[in-house]
Amino acid sequence: MKTFTFDDLLQSYFSERWLTERSRISYSVPVKLFRRFVGQDKLPAEVSRDDVREWREFCFSEEGRNLAHSSWNNYCRHNRILFKHAIDHALIDISFNPFAKMEVSSPKKRKKTLSKRQVEMAREAISLYKKMELYRKKPSVLHPVWFWEIVFETFYHTGIRLTQLLLMKPEDINLKSRVLTATWQGAKNNREHFVPISNALYPHLENLMNSAKMVGIQRGEQLFNVNRFSVRHRMETMDSWQVESFYQKLSQICGYQMSPHRFRHTLGTELMKEPDRNLHIVKALLGHSNISTTLEYVEVDIGSLRSAIEGRV
């Protein structure tokens, strides 16, 4: 019992559950962070509730980088599930889960979105840098700009997740039917869903598909891969860091924060503001499994609130 390690615990849980690589990482990372705090030699059976409580205090301290409440709850939830597995299967000699009821209330903040003016300013910046690359004949800070413009417009018009874009293959884009497939591997709920290709997005994806064919990208290979189109990038496949690096540079140029997820929030929020909004359509477009998640995008206009208050007088 005493020799059962955290690595054994992870392997035991993974052998019981059919998990994607992404899901396995979501369990491995919280365990790694917890072990870093309590010590690599500590065994699961030796973990006390005080250990978890001290880790929580550390995470919310300046030394622990003032971890977000939602991040702590994520770490706590994954560790709790692993310990429950160990207790239920008698893998460790403890009767109480040290991570049980250790989550904290997470404040519900407004989803961070981008205004239409901010989106237009970003487009103007991209257009400017694209012209600079064209006339100067050398890479700009946003190189290759034409590729990142396609990434930008894809996130804006589809609201797909970053992982879904990274996992996209040529066969996931049907220009004839004007349908884009958002893969289940990149979704939180492991559900595949389809997104219509709008008239505004169509020429960008057509450009990408033609360019991919020219550089020899085959079926089954990563479609959104900056390394195949760039004279500067040298990795085999595009990862999240490269996408985030582009958005960091664009954010610095424009003077406000942008990210793929803000485009997702922006799309959902804007659609829910429409007079003829349809919850089920927005739910399907964003790939939500629960309509309560879609309802989080409903925001009451402050003008409507003011009218309601003034109407009481």
JSON list of C-alpha atoms in Angstrom, two decimals, residues 33-122:
[
{"chain": "A", "resi": 33, "resn": "LEU", "atom": "CA", "xyz": [1.92, 20.91, -9.49]},
{"chain": "A", "resi": 34, "resn": "PHE", "atom": "CA", "xyz": [0.72, 19.37, -6.23]},
{"chain": "A", "resi": 35, "resn": "ARG", "atom": "CA", "xyz": [3.80, 17.11, -6.00]},
{"chain": "A", "resi": 36, "resn": "ARG", "atom": "CA", "xyz": [6.03, 20.08, -6.64]},
{"chain": "A", "resi": 37, "resn": "PHE", "atom": "CA", "xyz": [4.51, 21.74, -3.57]},
{"chain": "A", "resi": 38, "resn": "VAL", "atom": "CA", "xyz": [4.38, 18.79, -1.12]},
{"chain": "A", "resi": 39, "resn": "GLY", "atom": "CA", "xyz": [7.57, 17.10, -2.32]},
{"chain": "A", "resi": 40, "resn": "GLN", "atom": "CA", "xyz": [8.25, 14.51, -5.00]},
{"chain": "A", "resi": 41, "resn": "ASP", "atom": "CA", "xyz": [8.76, 11.72, -2.45]},
{"chain": "A", "resi": 42, "resn": "LYS", "atom": "CA", "xyz": [5.31, 12.03, -0.85]},
{"chain": "A", "resi": 43, "resn": "LEU", "atom": "CA", "xyz": [3.00, 9.12, -1.62]},
{"chain": "A", "resi": 44, "resn": "PRO", "atom": "CA", "xyz": [-0.77, 9.43, -2.17]},
{"chain": "A", "resi": 45, "resn": "ALA", "atom": "CA", "xyz": [-1.48, 7.54, 1.06]},
{"chain": "A", "resi": 46, "resn": "GLU", "atom": "CA", "xyz": [0.56, 10.13, 2.99]},
{"chain": "A", "resi": 47, "resn": "VAL", "atom": "CA", "xyz": [-1.38, 13.17, 1.73]},
{"chain": "A", "resi": 48, "resn": "SER", "atom": "CA", "xyz": [-3.34, 14.90, 4.46]},
{"chain": "A", "resi": 49, "resn": "ARG", "atom": "CA", "xyz": [-6.08, 17.48, 4.35]},
{"chain": "A", "resi": 50, "resn": "ASP", "atom": "CA", "xyz": [-3.62, 19.98, 5.80]},
{"chain": "A", "resi": 51, "resn": "ASP", "atom": "CA", "xyz": [-1.37, 19.42, 2.76]},
{"chain": "A", "resi": 52, "resn": "VAL", "atom": "CA", "xyz": [-4.23, 20.33, 0.44]},
{"chain": "A", "resi": 53, "resn": "ARG", "atom": "CA", "xyz": [-5.25, 23.30, 2.58]},
{"chain": "A", "resi": 54, "resn": "GLU", "atom": "CA", "xyz": [-1.67, 24.64, 2.61]},
{"chain": "A", "resi": 55, "resn": "TRP", "atom": "CA", "xyz": [-1.39, 24.16, -1.15]},
{"chain": "A", "resi": 56, "resn": "ARG", "atom": "CA", "xyz": [-4.60, 26.11, -1.63]},
{"chain": "A", "resi": 57, "resn": "GLU", "atom": "CA", "xyz": [-3.30, 28.97, 0.49]},
{"chain": "A", "resi": 58, "resn": "PHE", "atom": "CA", "xyz": [-0.05, 28.95, -1.46]},
{"chain": "A", "resi": 59, "resn": "CYS", "atom": "CA", "xyz": [-1.87, 29.03, -4.82]},
{"chain": "A", "resi": 60, "resn": "PHE", "atom": "CA", "xyz": [-3.84, 32.11, -3.80]},
{"chain": "A", "resi": 61, "resn": "SER", "atom": "CA", "xyz": [-0.76, 33.93, -2.49]},
{"chain": "A", "resi": 62, "resn": "GLU", "atom": "CA", "xyz": [1.57, 36.23, -4.41]},
{"chain": "A", "resi": 63, "resn": "GLU", "atom": "CA", "xyz": [4.23, 33.54, -4.30]},
{"chain": "A", "resi": 64, "resn": "GLY", "atom": "CA", "xyz": [1.75, 31.20, -5.95]},
{"chain": "A", "resi": 65, "resn": "ARG", "atom": "CA", "xyz": [0.97, 33.90, -8.56]},
{"chain": "A", "resi": 66, "resn": "ASN", "atom": "CA", "xyz": [-2.54, 34.58, -7.19]},
{"chain": "A", "resi": 67, "resn": "LEU", "atom": "CA", "xyz": [-4.12, 31.67, -8.99]},
{"chain": "A", "resi": 68, "resn": "ALA", "atom": "CA", "xyz": [-7.62, 32.23, -10.38]},
{"chain": "A", "resi": 69, "resn": "HIS", "atom": "CA", "xyz": [-10.45, 30.62, -8.44]},
{"chain": "A", "resi": 70, "resn": "SER", "atom": "CA", "xyz": [-11.54, 28.62, -11.48]},
{"chain": "A", "resi": 71, "resn": "SER", "atom": "CA", "xyz": [-7.98, 27.28, -11.97]},
{"chain": "A", "resi": 72, "resn": "TRP", "atom": "CA", "xyz": [-7.79, 26.12, -8.36]},
{"chain": "A", "resi": 73, "resn": "ASN", "atom": "CA", "xyz": [-11.16, 24.40, -8.67]},
{"chain": "A", "resi": 74, "resn": "ASN", "atom": "CA", "xyz": [-9.90, 22.68, -11.81]},
{"chain": "A", "resi": 75, "resn": "TYR", "atom": "CA", "xyz": [-6.75, 21.44, -10.03]},
{"chain": "A", "resi": 76, "resn": "CYS", "atom": "CA", "xyz": [-8.77, 20.37, -7.00]},
{"chain": "A", "resi": 77, "resn": "ARG", "atom": "CA", "xyz": [-11.43, 18.55, -9.04]},
{"chain": "A", "resi": 78, "resn": "HIS", "atom": "CA", "xyz": [-8.94, 16.46, -11.01]},
{"chain": "A", "resi": 79, "resn": "ASN", "atom": "CA", "xyz": [-7.00, 15.45, -7.90]},
{"chain": "A", "resi": 80, "resn": "ARG", "atom": "CA", "xyz": [-10.22, 14.64, -6.07]},
{"chain": "A", "resi": 81, "resn": "ILE", "atom": "CA", "xyz": [-11.31, 12.31, -8.88]},
{"chain": "A", "resi": 82, "resn": "LEU", "atom": "CA", "xyz": [-7.95, 10.54, -8.82]},
{"chain": "A", "resi": 83, "resn": "PHE", "atom": "CA", "xyz": [-8.06, 10.05, -5.04]},
{"chain": "A", "resi": 84, "resn": "LYS", "atom": "CA", "xyz": [-11.65, 8.80, -5.25]},
{"chain": "A", "resi": 85, "resn": "HIS", "atom": "CA", "xyz": [-10.49, 6.24, -7.79]},
{"chain": "A", "resi": 86, "resn": "ALA", "atom": "CA", "xyz": [-7.69, 5.14, -5.45]},
{"chain": "A", "resi": 87, "resn": "ILE", "atom": "CA", "xyz": [-10.04, 4.85, -2.44]},
{"chain": "A", "resi": 88, "resn": "ASP", "atom": "CA", "xyz": [-12.82, 3.06, -4.35]},
{"chain": "A", "resi": 89, "resn": "HIS", "atom": "CA", "xyz": [-10.34, 0.48, -5.67]},
{"chain": "A", "resi": 90, "resn": "ALA", "atom": "CA", "xyz": [-8.51, 0.12, -2.33]},
{"chain": "A", "resi": 91, "resn": "LEU", "atom": "CA", "xyz": [-5.24, 1.23, -3.91]},
{"chain": "A", "resi": 92, "resn": "ILE", "atom": "CA", "xyz": [-4.32, 3.37, -0.88]},
{"chain": "A", "resi": 93, "resn": "ASP", "atom": "CA", "xyz": [-5.11, 2.84, 2.79]},
{"chain": "A", "resi": 94, "resn": "ILE", "atom": "CA", "xyz": [-7.16, 5.96, 3.54]},
{"chain": "A", "resi": 95, "resn": "SER", "atom": "CA", "xyz": [-10.91, 6.36, 4.00]},
{"chain": "A", "resi": 96, "resn": "PHE", "atom": "CA", "xyz": [-11.38, 10.10, 3.47]},
{"chain": "A", "resi": 97, "resn": "ASN", "atom": "CA", "xyz": [-10.58, 11.99, 0.29]},
{"chain": "A", "resi": 98, "resn": "PRO", "atom": "CA", "xyz": [-8.21, 14.88, 1.21]},
{"chain": "A", "resi": 99, "resn": "PHE", "atom": "CA", "xyz": [-9.45, 16.92, -1.77]},
{"chain": "A", "resi": 100, "resn": "ALA", "atom": "CA", "xyz": [-13.15, 16.52, -0.94]},
{"chain": "A", "resi": 101, "resn": "LYS", "atom": "CA", "xyz": [-15.02, 19.84, -0.57]},
{"chain": "A", "resi": 102, "resn": "MET", "atom": "CA", "xyz": [-11.85, 21.90, -1.01]},
{"chain": "A", "resi": 103, "resn": "GLU", "atom": "CA", "xyz": [-13.12, 23.93, -3.98]},
{"chain": "A", "resi": 104, "resn": "VAL", "atom": "CA", "xyz": [-13.84, 27.63, -3.53]},
{"chain": "A", "resi": 105, "resn": "SER", "atom": "CA", "xyz": [-16.70, 29.77, -4.80]},
{"chain": "A", "resi": 106, "resn": "SER", "atom": "CA", "xyz": [-15.67, 31.12, -8.18]},
{"chain": "A", "resi": 107, "resn": "PRO", "atom": "CA", "xyz": [-16.79, 34.69, -8.93]},
{"chain": "A", "resi": 108, "resn": "LYS", "atom": "CA", "xyz": [-18.96, 34.99, -12.04]},
{"chain": "A", "resi": 109, "resn": "LYS", "atom": "CA", "xyz": [-17.41, 37.70, -14.15]},
{"chain": "A", "resi": 110, "resn": "ARG", "atom": "CA", "xyz": [-18.67, 39.05, -17.45]},
{"chain": "A", "resi": 111, "resn": "LYS", "atom": "CA", "xyz": [-17.17, 37.23, -20.39]},
{"chain": "A", "resi": 112, "resn": "LYS", "atom": "CA", "xyz": [-14.41, 39.24, -22.01]},
{"chain": "A", "resi": 113, "resn": "THR", "atom": "CA", "xyz": [-15.41, 40.30, -25.50]},
{"chain": "A", "resi": 114, "resn": "LEU", "atom": "CA", "xyz": [-14.19, 42.57, -28.27]},
{"chain": "A", "resi": 115, "resn": "SER", "atom": "CA", "xyz": [-16.10, 45.55, -29.63]},
{"chain": "A", "resi": 116, "resn": "LYS", "atom": "CA", "xyz": [-16.72, 45.96, -33.35]},
{"chain": "A", "resi": 117, "resn": "ARG", "atom": "CA", "xyz": [-14.30, 48.90, -33.37]},
{"chain": "A", "resi": 118, "resn": "GLN", "atom": "CA", "xyz": [-11.57, 46.79, -31.74]},
{"chain": "A", "resi": 119, "resn": "VAL", "atom": "CA", "xyz": [-12.05, 44.05, -34.33]},
{"chain": "A", "resi": 120, "resn": "GLU", "atom": "CA", "xyz": [-11.85, 46.60, -37.16]},
{"chain": "A", "resi": 121, "resn": "MET", "atom": "CA", "xyz": [-8.70, 48.15, -35.68]},
{"chain": "A", "resi": 122, "resn": "ALA", "atom": "CA", "xyz": [-7.08, 44.72, -35.56]}
]
